[in-house]
Amino acid sequence: MALARKIRYKGSSVKKPSDAAFSNCNRVGLDEPNQRPRRSQAVLQLPLDHPEPFAATMGTMLYPGTGESERRKAATFTSGYLAQPLEEYYRRGGRLSEDQLRRIITSGGALIDDLQDRWWAGQATGEITKVLIALHNSDPALASWKSATSIVEQETGSARGTGRSALMNYRRQFGSVSHLWAAWQLRGGRFAADELSGNSLAVDFQRFICEAERIRLWGQGFVPERAMAEPVFGPNMWAAPADWLAPLPYEQWPGEGWLPPIEAMAGQLQGLRPPGRPRKQ
């Protein structure tokens, strides 16, 4: 996406601190300053129990609304995405259970005519969220959606659909999956198997979920130091189920309190001021 290449950060490569408890990545509380503990159970649960959780999660990222129309579009995207791989899987002798096939085939059926627009809007939301994280890492007092949106607007110039009103609409539409799109953009939308450790693409997808969960935990807990402030993420986010466990321990994974180690460039901070009135001590 051209938009992603135009945003500048310091230290933009994502380094994952060493730890060994990857299986608990979505269930550890927050203990950093200005953090509120997250809810114990997500209201919106990602479809990680789907026969193909990657495709089902992508459907939710593209169509995150909770109404019937959005959920059917998410399911339609998933079944369409799986059509060719499923045919190849069966050609090679693989088989799915009747219940698994039914879930893939019969849950869609919606007309999808806005997929390109959804991809663009989702990735733009991920870039805004990345800038918000970079601002927080540079100076937490400057971390606001208004400032993050302004930086993305300035850095992308006249790129398609990057005016302030469009960017604000994207964030409203994709707010419940902004952590997932941020994790996606930080990876450049890439997933990789690790031949040395024997970890598969499926395991790397689980790591992606863990990275997104860390961003969600931060955003639902970080409260800017200003009067009447609320956490930067709302309470209704698509999240891993409370009983979800990543499949294997990792030598490197996003540990407790992890955020991508990215910072805004000095020029992007010029002229920014903390929004609102300071919180009373």
Coordinates of C-alpha atoms in Angstrom, one line a residue, residues 21-237:
A21 CA 5.2 -17.5 28.1
F22 CA 3.6 -16.9 24.7
S23 CA 0.5 -18.9 25.6
N24 CA -0.6 -16.3 28.2
C25 CA -0.2 -13.3 25.9
N26 CA -3.9 -12.3 25.9
R27 CA -4.6 -12.9 29.6
V28 CA -2.0 -10.8 31.5
G29 CA -3.2 -7.6 33.2
L30 CA -1.6 -4.2 32.8
D31 CA 0.5 -2.5 35.5
E32 CA 2.0 0.5 33.7
P33 CA 1.3 4.1 34.6
N34 CA -2.0 5.5 33.4
Q35 CA -3.3 2.1 32.6
R36 CA -6.7 0.7 33.5
P37 CA -7.2 -3.1 33.7
R38 CA -9.0 -4.6 30.7
R39 CA -12.3 -6.4 30.9
S40 CA -11.9 -10.0 31.8
Q41 CA -13.8 -11.2 28.8
A42 CA -14.2 -9.8 25.3
V43 CA -17.7 -8.8 24.1
L44 CA -16.7 -9.3 20.4
Q45 CA -14.8 -12.5 20.0
L46 CA -12.6 -13.2 16.9
P47 CA -13.6 -16.4 15.1
L48 CA -10.4 -18.3 16.0
D49 CA -12.4 -21.6 16.2
H50 CA -13.2 -21.4 12.5
P51 CA -11.8 -24.2 10.3
E52 CA -9.6 -21.5 8.7
P53 CA -9.1 -18.8 11.4
F54 CA -6.9 -16.6 9.2
A55 CA -9.5 -16.2 6.5
A56 CA -12.3 -15.7 9.1
T57 CA -10.2 -13.1 11.0
M58 CA -9.6 -11.2 7.7
G59 CA -13.3 -11.2 7.0
T60 CA -13.9 -9.7 10.4
M61 CA -11.1 -7.1 9.9
L62 CA -12.7 -6.1 6.6
Y63 CA -16.3 -6.2 7.8
P64 CA -16.2 -5.5 11.6
G65 CA -19.7 -4.3 12.0
T66 CA -22.0 -6.3 14.3
G67 CA -25.2 -6.0 12.2
E68 CA -26.4 -8.9 10.1
S69 CA -25.3 -7.4 6.8
E70 CA -21.7 -6.9 7.9
R71 CA -21.5 -10.4 9.5
R72 CA -22.8 -12.0 6.3
K73 CA -20.3 -10.0 4.2
A74 CA -17.5 -11.2 6.6
A75 CA -18.6 -14.8 6.1
T76 CA -18.9 -14.3 2.3
F77 CA -15.4 -13.0 2.1
T78 CA -14.1 -16.0 4.2
S79 CA -15.9 -18.6 2.0
G80 CA -14.7 -16.9 -1.2
Y81 CA -11.1 -16.6 0.0
L82 CA -11.1 -20.4 0.8
A83 CA -12.7 -21.6 -2.4
Q84 CA -9.5 -22.3 -4.3
P85 CA -7.4 -23.5 -1.4
L86 CA -10.2 -25.8 -0.4
E87 CA -10.4 -27.3 -3.9
E88 CA -6.6 -27.9 -3.8
Y89 CA -6.9 -29.4 -0.3
Y90 CA -9.4 -31.9 -1.5
R91 CA -7.5 -32.6 -4.7
R92 CA -4.5 -33.7 -2.5
G93 CA -6.7 -36.1 -0.6
G94 CA -7.6 -33.8 2.4
R95 CA -11.0 -33.9 4.0
L96 CA -13.1 -31.7 6.3
S97 CA -15.9 -32.8 8.5
E98 CA -19.5 -32.1 7.4
D99 CA -19.9 -29.4 10.1
Q100 CA -16.7 -27.7 9.0
L101 CA -17.8 -27.6 5.3
R102 CA -21.3 -26.4 6.3
R103 CA -19.8 -23.5 8.3
I104 CA -17.6 -22.4 5.4
I105 CA -20.1 -22.8 2.6
T106 CA -23.5 -21.9 4.0
S107 CA -22.7 -18.8 6.1
G108 CA -22.0 -16.4 3.3
G109 CA -24.1 -15.4 0.3
A110 CA -23.9 -11.6 0.6
L111 CA -23.0 -9.3 -2.3
I112 CA -19.6 -7.8 -1.9
D113 CA -18.9 -4.8 -4.1
D114 CA -16.7 -2.7 -1.9
L115 CA -13.7 -5.0 -1.1
Q116 CA -11.0 -2.6 -2.5
D117 CA -12.4 0.3 -0.5
R118 CA -12.4 -1.9 2.6
W119 CA -8.8 -2.9 2.2
W120 CA -7.8 0.7 1.8
A121 CA -9.8 2.0 4.8
G122 CA -8.6 -0.8 7.0
Q123 CA -4.9 -0.2 6.2
A124 CA -5.4 3.5 6.6
T125 CA -6.8 2.9 10.1
G126 CA -3.8 0.7 10.8
E127 CA -1.5 3.6 9.8
I128 CA -3.3 6.0 12.1
T129 CA -3.1 3.6 14.9
K130 CA 0.7 3.1 14.3
V131 CA 1.2 6.9 14.4
L132 CA -0.8 7.0 17.7
I133 CA 1.6 4.3 19.1
A134 CA 4.6 6.2 17.8
L135 CA 3.4 9.4 19.4
H136 CA 2.9 7.6 22.7
N137 CA 6.4 6.2 22.6
S138 CA 7.8 9.6 21.8
D139 CA 5.8 11.7 24.3
P140 CA 2.6 10.2 25.8
A141 CA 1.2 13.7 26.4
L142 CA 1.0 14.1 22.6
A143 CA -0.8 10.8 21.9
S144 CA -4.2 11.6 20.5
W145 CA -6.3 10.5 17.6
K146 CA -6.5 14.1 16.3
S147 CA -2.7 14.4 16.2
A148 CA -2.2 11.0 14.7
T149 CA -4.8 11.7 12.0
S150 CA -3.2 15.0 11.2
I151 CA 0.3 13.4 10.7
V152 CA -1.1 10.7 8.4
E153 CA -3.0 13.4 6.4
Q154 CA 0.2 15.6 6.1
E155 CA 2.5 12.7 5.2
T156 CA 0.3 11.1 2.5
G157 CA -0.3 14.4 0.7
S158 CA -2.9 13.9 -2.1
A159 CA -3.1 10.1 -1.9
R160 CA -6.5 8.7 -2.6
G161 CA -8.9 8.8 0.4
T162 CA -6.4 10.4 2.9
G163 CA -8.2 13.7 3.6
R164 CA -9.0 14.4 7.2
S165 CA -12.7 13.6 6.9
A166 CA -12.1 10.4 5.1
L167 CA -9.4 9.3 7.7
M168 CA -11.8 10.1 10.6
N169 CA -14.5 8.1 8.9
Y170 CA -12.2 5.1 8.5
R171 CA -11.3 5.2 12.1
R172 CA -14.9 5.3 13.2
Q173 CA -15.8 2.4 10.8
F174 CA -12.8 0.2 11.7
G175 CA -12.3 1.3 15.3
S176 CA -13.2 -2.1 16.7
V177 CA -10.4 -3.7 14.7
S178 CA -7.8 -0.9 14.7
H179 CA -5.4 -3.0 16.8
L180 CA -5.5 -5.8 14.2
W181 CA -4.9 -3.5 11.3
A182 CA -2.0 -1.8 13.2
A183 CA -0.5 -5.3 13.8
W184 CA -1.1 -6.1 10.1
Q185 CA 0.6 -2.8 8.9
L186 CA 3.6 -3.3 11.3
R187 CA 4.2 -6.7 9.6
G188 CA 3.6 -5.2 6.1
G189 CA 0.8 -7.8 5.8
R190 CA 3.4 -10.6 5.7
F191 CA 3.5 -13.9 7.4
A192 CA 6.3 -16.4 7.4
A193 CA 7.2 -19.9 8.4
D194 CA 10.3 -20.5 10.4
E195 CA 12.1 -23.6 9.1
L196 CA 14.7 -23.5 11.9
S197 CA 12.2 -23.7 14.7
G198 CA 9.6 -25.7 12.7
N199 CA 7.0 -23.1 13.3
S200 CA 4.4 -22.9 10.5
L201 CA 2.5 -20.1 8.9
A202 CA -0.4 -21.1 11.2
V203 CA 1.8 -20.5 14.2
D204 CA 2.9 -17.1 12.9
F205 CA -0.7 -16.1 12.5
Q206 CA -1.2 -16.9 16.2
R207 CA 1.8 -14.7 16.9
F208 CA 0.0 -11.9 14.9
I209 CA -3.1 -12.4 17.1
C210 CA -0.8 -12.0 20.1
E211 CA 0.7 -8.8 18.8
A212 CA -2.7 -7.4 18.1
E213 CA -3.9 -8.4 21.6
R214 CA -1.0 -6.5 23.1
I215 CA -1.9 -3.4 21.2
R216 CA -5.5 -3.8 22.2
L217 CA -4.6 -4.2 25.9
W218 CA -2.5 -1.0 25.7
G219 CA -5.2 1.0 23.9
Q220 CA -8.0 -0.1 26.3
G221 CA -5.8 0.8 29.3
F222 CA -4.0 4.0 28.2
V223 CA -5.8 7.1 29.5
P224 CA -4.2 10.4 28.3
E225 CA -3.3 12.9 31.1
R226 CA -6.1 15.3 30.4
A227 CA -9.4 16.2 32.0
M228 CA -12.4 13.9 31.3
A229 CA -10.1 11.6 29.2
E230 CA -11.1 8.0 28.3
P231 CA -8.9 5.2 27.1
V232 CA -7.8 5.6 23.5
F233 CA -9.6 2.4 22.5
G234 CA -13.3 1.8 23.3
P235 CA -14.5 -1.2 25.2
N236 CA -16.0 -3.0 22.2
M237 CA -13.1 -4.4 20.3

